[in-house]
């Protein structure tokens, strides 16, 4: 394992290894000393070209619990529209000796570029790139689903998951479709046709425009955040219409099987894609998702940095 | 290369060694109260359970037994690809003020035990820590010695000591493999 | 004063039987039996003579982006690529939308003298798409502009496009359209397809090109004017052009070397060297484009040579500039895709790389049959040679070639422009 760029690069064994490692690491949260000495002396850089306090803090806690030195490098806000040059930033990080770079970038493929352009030697972890992928989010979602529906072990064979909302612009959806399928789950993406990518029929998932039809047949439903500004680009006529057709409210909760859980990568638009009572209901697992995020990121950091500097094997 | 392989403990030897260690633990600690047996994965965990069962048959009371994975505390992580973690299971009641007996299959450089001591330190504060090993093959690199040893086994550095236990390997056996002779 | 004669010894015109081509006073003076002519001999036995190539779509970047290319460096690259004429696109800084700018470029071309540089005039002021540039003034300037294009941008306003098509009829001009419906391609990064959805890159759908071509051919028909379609990239566009030609509409079209060879799957590397506009498409599109070029539905190969400095490509995909180098690899890509596949013979290749593009752009003195009396714009190539692409050795100022490291067939050996050698033995002659 050298980099984590795409959920699609994980096979079922490597995905399960990350989930299992996270499960072992999750036990640390119950201890008084929440820290391991594992990555002492290693440097992890959080390189965030987009604001995401949640994801950055999650990675920061994860790295610190493994005793890594953490440098937060917020590249946003420091310059004009085009932003800081990715390359110049990378060269700086290389000069200070970053062992891993956790990168969040508005441009799809930026982590891939960082990993392959020869600018830096360290591991690259994709913390969300443009409308491409967000693999650690998918891993924590899979971890959460596995905990609730599969006793926290093994793969997700046969689990049925609906992913609902702005699939077109969602890196969370892309990573989840790939990872959940790899783990054996059946995924259905649900959205108005305008918010589905061209060629979605070729994705390893089913596609539906009708949420009511899908809900009775799933074990987990993942609601995606819908930016209201999409409305101005004519993806849907109005917030109200979107919410009526694709929002998860109490009535629709009644359509779900009793064991089904509700996930949301956050931050939520209460009243838009999810109603407040559903968001606060007992089948919503958003708080667990956040906690699991730390364990997953610890696992990824450990597996990337905990071994030889470069074992020459394929990227995870 | 002529690689030799010889059995140094068979199933009966292993059973006797475990019973002897169990007796010694009870004798030294004047009973089994406050004992916590922690096996070091993988095979140390099975040995810990066997020793616990043996103590139970001697004393009549159940002994707290668990597992402590030391991977995250190892000092040789960067010499090999990252490895999978094994479960850590601390018995309810914890280890504070208990006598912890660490149990490993083979005592060699002592580095694993050093890691285990560090791991224990992050979990709690035992009253005392003791060490049991099925085989002590020598070649210590740290000032560590076992309190209970199944068999002292002088070896050459190039030789490999392999412990097989029925819970994991389908049969009980300790062998010495390899080493050019 | 004795006339200086240059003899291309033993060369095979269009791959046919070997002859000596004797050049004097800028024209082909004689075509004699191989080995028979006297004069300054350039050994060319086994090599093929073709009319000098004409590139109707080149970005020479001067004025404004001399860090990427200049008329001089671009001319060198063109000559080495077998070209004797190039059309320099108008999207410079300042934009070539006045007689002054086109004359500047024209003079720079003259001064370098390696190829004839025909400036393309902008259709609208500043490429803004709103107000016609002074097309007549550019046409009557020293540069004698006949091709007008807002290339880089689409003349998307139908009324402006109609007026432009009408207006250039007065001086036999042609509007070269960069067909890209802007609203369908906001922030577009690559071909819209399954891959764009997977890579999370905003799609550039083929329909954005095809719908503009469809509109424009109907406008050209309505006002009976000449339309040229730049860098056709989809099978659908081919269908529209074929239909238009069958109706007698005065439309011509070009295809780039890269659209004849490369496909969108290269984008999965996120390496911006593959970022180009219009984007790399699918293998089905590549097949359709090759067939259309073979059939003559597409008239010409044009490079869309688009030099960019290193920093504009050494970055993340979205921040990178669109475009690829083309001048020094165009011939080899043509051999690879059209000759070696059997789709074109040498005479037909000469038609697509010289005759037709010269006619489209009214490049007088270029694109002539290799016969006695024709201007001696001649390219001599070795069809059997192969070479490894090393952008660092290019004459272009920029290095953004997508073919780096590839072994390509066919090599340009000698080039005569107006009878004077510009390239000899694969190197610049002066
Ligand atoms: Zn263009």
PDB file of N, CA and C in Angstrom, chain A residues 17 21 24-25 31 33 35-38 42 66 302-303 306-309 311, chain B residues 71-73 77-88 119 121-123:
ATOM      1  N   UNK A  17      -9.328  -5.649   5.037  1.00  0.00           N
ATOM      2  CA  UNK A  17      -8.187  -5.404   5.927  1.00  0.00           C
ATOM      3  C   UNK A  17      -8.313  -4.028   6.590  1.00  0.00           C
ATOM      4  N   UNK A  21      -8.882  -3.625  10.507  1.00  0.00           N
ATOM      5  CA  UNK A  21      -7.901  -2.840  11.264  1.00  0.00           C
ATOM      6  C   UNK A  21      -8.606  -1.716  12.021  1.00  0.00           C
ATOM      7  N   UNK A  24     -10.224  -3.022  15.142  1.00  0.00           N
ATOM      8  CA  UNK A  24      -9.287  -3.183  16.260  1.00  0.00           C
ATOM      9  C   UNK A  24      -8.938  -1.827  16.877  1.00  0.00           C
ATOM     10  N   UNK A  25      -8.763  -0.851  15.992  1.00  0.00           N
ATOM     11  CA  UNK A  25      -8.366   0.464  16.488  1.00  0.00           C
ATOM     12  C   UNK A  25      -9.509   1.170  17.206  1.00  0.00           C
ATOM     13  N   UNK A  31     -10.342   3.576  25.975  1.00  0.00           N
ATOM     14  CA  UNK A  31      -9.236   3.574  26.924  1.00  0.00           C
ATOM     15  C   UNK A  31      -8.955   4.976  27.442  1.00  0.00           C
ATOM     16  N   UNK A  33      -5.807   6.072  27.864  1.00  0.00           N
ATOM     17  CA  UNK A  33      -4.764   6.531  26.955  1.00  0.00           C
ATOM     18  C   UNK A  33      -5.213   6.186  25.543  1.00  0.00           C
ATOM     19  N   UNK A  35      -3.892   6.754  22.723  1.00  0.00           N
ATOM     20  CA  UNK A  35      -2.824   6.961  21.770  1.00  0.00           C
ATOM     21  C   UNK A  35      -1.958   5.732  21.593  1.00  0.00           C
ATOM     22  N   UNK A  36      -1.501   5.528  20.362  1.00  0.00           N
ATOM     23  CA  UNK A  36      -0.507   4.491  20.088  1.00  0.00           C
ATOM     24  C   UNK A  36       0.782   5.167  19.627  1.00  0.00           C
ATOM     25  N   UNK A  37       1.925   4.549  19.918  1.00  0.00           N
ATOM     26  CA  UNK A  37       3.200   5.184  19.524  1.00  0.00           C
ATOM     27  C   UNK A  37       3.587   4.891  18.078  1.00  0.00           C
ATOM     28  N   UNK A  38       2.708   4.237  17.341  1.00  0.00           N
ATOM     29  CA  UNK A  38       3.070   3.595  16.072  1.00  0.00           C
ATOM     30  C   UNK A  38       3.761   4.511  15.072  1.00  0.00           C
ATOM     31  N   UNK A  42       6.809  10.269  12.341  1.00  0.00           N
ATOM     32  CA  UNK A  42       6.335  10.423  10.966  1.00  0.00           C
ATOM     33  C   UNK A  42       5.489  11.690  10.890  1.00  0.00           C
ATOM     34  N   UNK A  66      -2.142   8.085  16.491  1.00  0.00           N
ATOM     35  CA  UNK A  66      -1.046   7.185  16.127  1.00  0.00           C
ATOM     36  C   UNK A  66       0.306   7.859  16.352  1.00  0.00           C
ATOM     37  N   UNK A 302      -2.275   3.900   9.366  1.00  0.00           N
ATOM     38  CA  UNK A 302      -1.417   2.814   9.854  1.00  0.00           C
ATOM     39  C   UNK A 302      -0.977   1.916   8.695  1.00  0.00           C
ATOM     40  N   UNK A 303      -1.934   1.540   7.848  1.00  0.00           N
ATOM     41  CA  UNK A 303      -1.596   0.595   6.778  1.00  0.00           C
ATOM     42  C   UNK A 303      -0.698   1.232   5.724  1.00  0.00           C
ATOM     43  N   UNK A 306       2.568   2.459   8.424  1.00  0.00           N
ATOM     44  CA  UNK A 306       3.014   1.615   9.526  1.00  0.00           C
ATOM     45  C   UNK A 306       4.006   0.547   9.125  1.00  0.00           C
ATOM     46  N   UNK A 307       4.184   0.374   7.811  1.00  0.00           N
ATOM     47  CA  UNK A 307       5.126  -0.642   7.368  1.00  0.00           C
ATOM     48  C   UNK A 307       6.370  -0.002   6.798  1.00  0.00           C
ATOM     49  N   UNK A 308       7.001  -0.729   5.890  1.00  0.00           N
ATOM     50  CA  UNK A 308       8.189  -0.202   5.228  1.00  0.00           C
ATOM     51  C   UNK A 308       7.834   1.080   4.481  1.00  0.00           C
ATOM     52  N   UNK A 309       8.846   1.940   4.313  1.00  0.00           N
ATOM     53  CA  UNK A 309       8.598   3.227   3.682  1.00  0.00           C
ATOM     54  C   UNK A 309       7.934   3.039   2.324  1.00  0.00           C
ATOM     55  N   UNK A 311       6.867  -0.445   0.115  1.00  0.00           N
ATOM     56  CA  UNK A 311       7.032  -1.883  -0.072  1.00  0.00           C
ATOM     57  C   UNK A 311       6.931  -2.272  -1.537  1.00  0.00           C
TER      58      UNK A 311
ATOM     59  N   UNK B  71       1.209  -5.170  18.035  1.00  0.00           N
ATOM     60  CA  UNK B  71       1.681  -4.713  16.712  1.00  0.00           C
ATOM     61  C   UNK B  71       1.965  -3.218  16.689  1.00  0.00           C
ATOM     62  N   UNK B  72       1.033  -2.427  17.232  1.00  0.00           N
ATOM     63  CA  UNK B  72       1.177  -0.975  17.139  1.00  0.00           C
ATOM     64  C   UNK B  72       2.323  -0.454  18.016  1.00  0.00           C
ATOM     65  N   UNK B  73       2.894  -1.345  18.840  1.00  0.00           N
ATOM     66  CA  UNK B  73       3.980  -0.925  19.727  1.00  0.00           C
ATOM     67  C   UNK B  73       5.333  -1.490  19.297  1.00  0.00           C
ATOM     68  N   UNK B  77       8.393  -2.129  12.898  1.00  0.00           N
ATOM     69  CA  UNK B  77       7.304  -2.006  11.925  1.00  0.00           C
ATOM     70  C   UNK B  77       7.808  -1.667  10.535  1.00  0.00           C
ATOM     71  N   UNK B  78       8.817  -0.816  10.505  1.00  0.00           N
ATOM     72  CA  UNK B  78       9.244  -0.310   9.196  1.00  0.00           C
ATOM     73  C   UNK B  78      10.171  -1.266   8.466  1.00  0.00           C
ATOM     74  N   UNK B  79      10.415  -2.420   9.075  1.00  0.00           N
ATOM     75  CA  UNK B  79      11.251  -3.410   8.396  1.00  0.00           C
ATOM     76  C   UNK B  79      10.414  -4.329   7.517  1.00  0.00           C
ATOM     77  N   UNK B  80       9.108  -4.242   7.660  1.00  0.00           N
ATOM     78  CA  UNK B  80       8.235  -5.144   6.912  1.00  0.00           C
ATOM     79  C   UNK B  80       7.000  -4.372   6.447  1.00  0.00           C
ATOM     80  N   UNK B  81       6.276  -4.916   5.477  1.00  0.00           N
ATOM     81  CA  UNK B  81       5.016  -4.273   5.097  1.00  0.00           C
ATOM     82  C   UNK B  81       4.078  -4.206   6.309  1.00  0.00           C
ATOM     83  N   UNK B  82       3.203  -3.231   6.311  1.00  0.00           N
ATOM     84  CA  UNK B  82       2.263  -3.097   7.421  1.00  0.00           C
ATOM     85  C   UNK B  82       1.473  -4.388   7.583  1.00  0.00           C
ATOM     86  N   UNK B  83       1.350  -4.817   8.842  1.00  0.00           N
ATOM     87  CA  UNK B  83       0.636  -6.085   9.025  1.00  0.00           C
ATOM     88  C   UNK B  83      -0.712  -5.875   9.702  1.00  0.00           C
ATOM     89  N   UNK B  84      -1.556  -6.865   9.517  1.00  0.00           N
ATOM     90  CA  UNK B  84      -2.901  -6.781  10.077  1.00  0.00           C
ATOM     91  C   UNK B  84      -2.817  -6.784  11.601  1.00  0.00           C
ATOM     92  N   UNK B  85      -3.734  -6.087  12.227  1.00  0.00           N
ATOM     93  CA  UNK B  85      -3.780  -6.077  13.689  1.00  0.00           C
ATOM     94  C   UNK B  85      -4.557  -7.297  14.170  1.00  0.00           C
ATOM     95  N   UNK B  86      -4.196  -7.746  15.373  1.00  0.00           N
ATOM     96  CA  UNK B  86      -4.926  -8.839  16.008  1.00  0.00           C
ATOM     97  C   UNK B  86      -5.753  -8.247  17.139  1.00  0.00           C
ATOM     98  N   UNK B  87      -6.765  -8.998  17.565  1.00  0.00           N
ATOM     99  CA  UNK B  87      -7.627  -8.435  18.621  1.00  0.00           C
ATOM    100  C   UNK B  87      -6.879  -8.235  19.935  1.00  0.00           C
ATOM    101  N   UNK B  88      -7.248  -7.168  20.609  1.00  0.00           N
ATOM    102  CA  UNK B  88      -6.863  -6.998  21.999  1.00  0.00           C
ATOM    103  C   UNK B  88      -8.138  -7.169  22.817  1.00  0.00           C
ATOM    104  N   UNK B 119       2.473  -1.626  25.685  1.00  0.00           N
ATOM    105  CA  UNK B 119       1.027  -1.662  25.452  1.00  0.00           C
ATOM    106  C   UNK B 119       0.278  -1.717  26.769  1.00  0.00           C
ATOM    107  N   UNK B 121       1.183  -0.576  29.545  1.00  0.00           N
ATOM    108  CA  UNK B 121       1.305   0.726  30.187  1.00  0.00           C
ATOM    109  C   UNK B 121       0.200   1.688  29.754  1.00  0.00           C
ATOM    110  N   UNK B 122      -0.251   1.544  28.504  1.00  0.00           N
ATOM    111  CA  UNK B 122      -1.316   2.415  28.000  1.00  0.00           C
ATOM    112  C   UNK B 122      -2.704   1.943  28.413  1.00  0.00           C
ATOM    113  N   UNK B 123      -2.761   0.701  28.923  1.00  0.00           N
ATOM    114  CA  UNK B 123      -4.073   0.160  29.255  1.00  0.00           C
ATOM    115  C   UNK B 123      -4.369   0.325  30.745  1.00  0.00           C
TER     116      UNK B 123
END
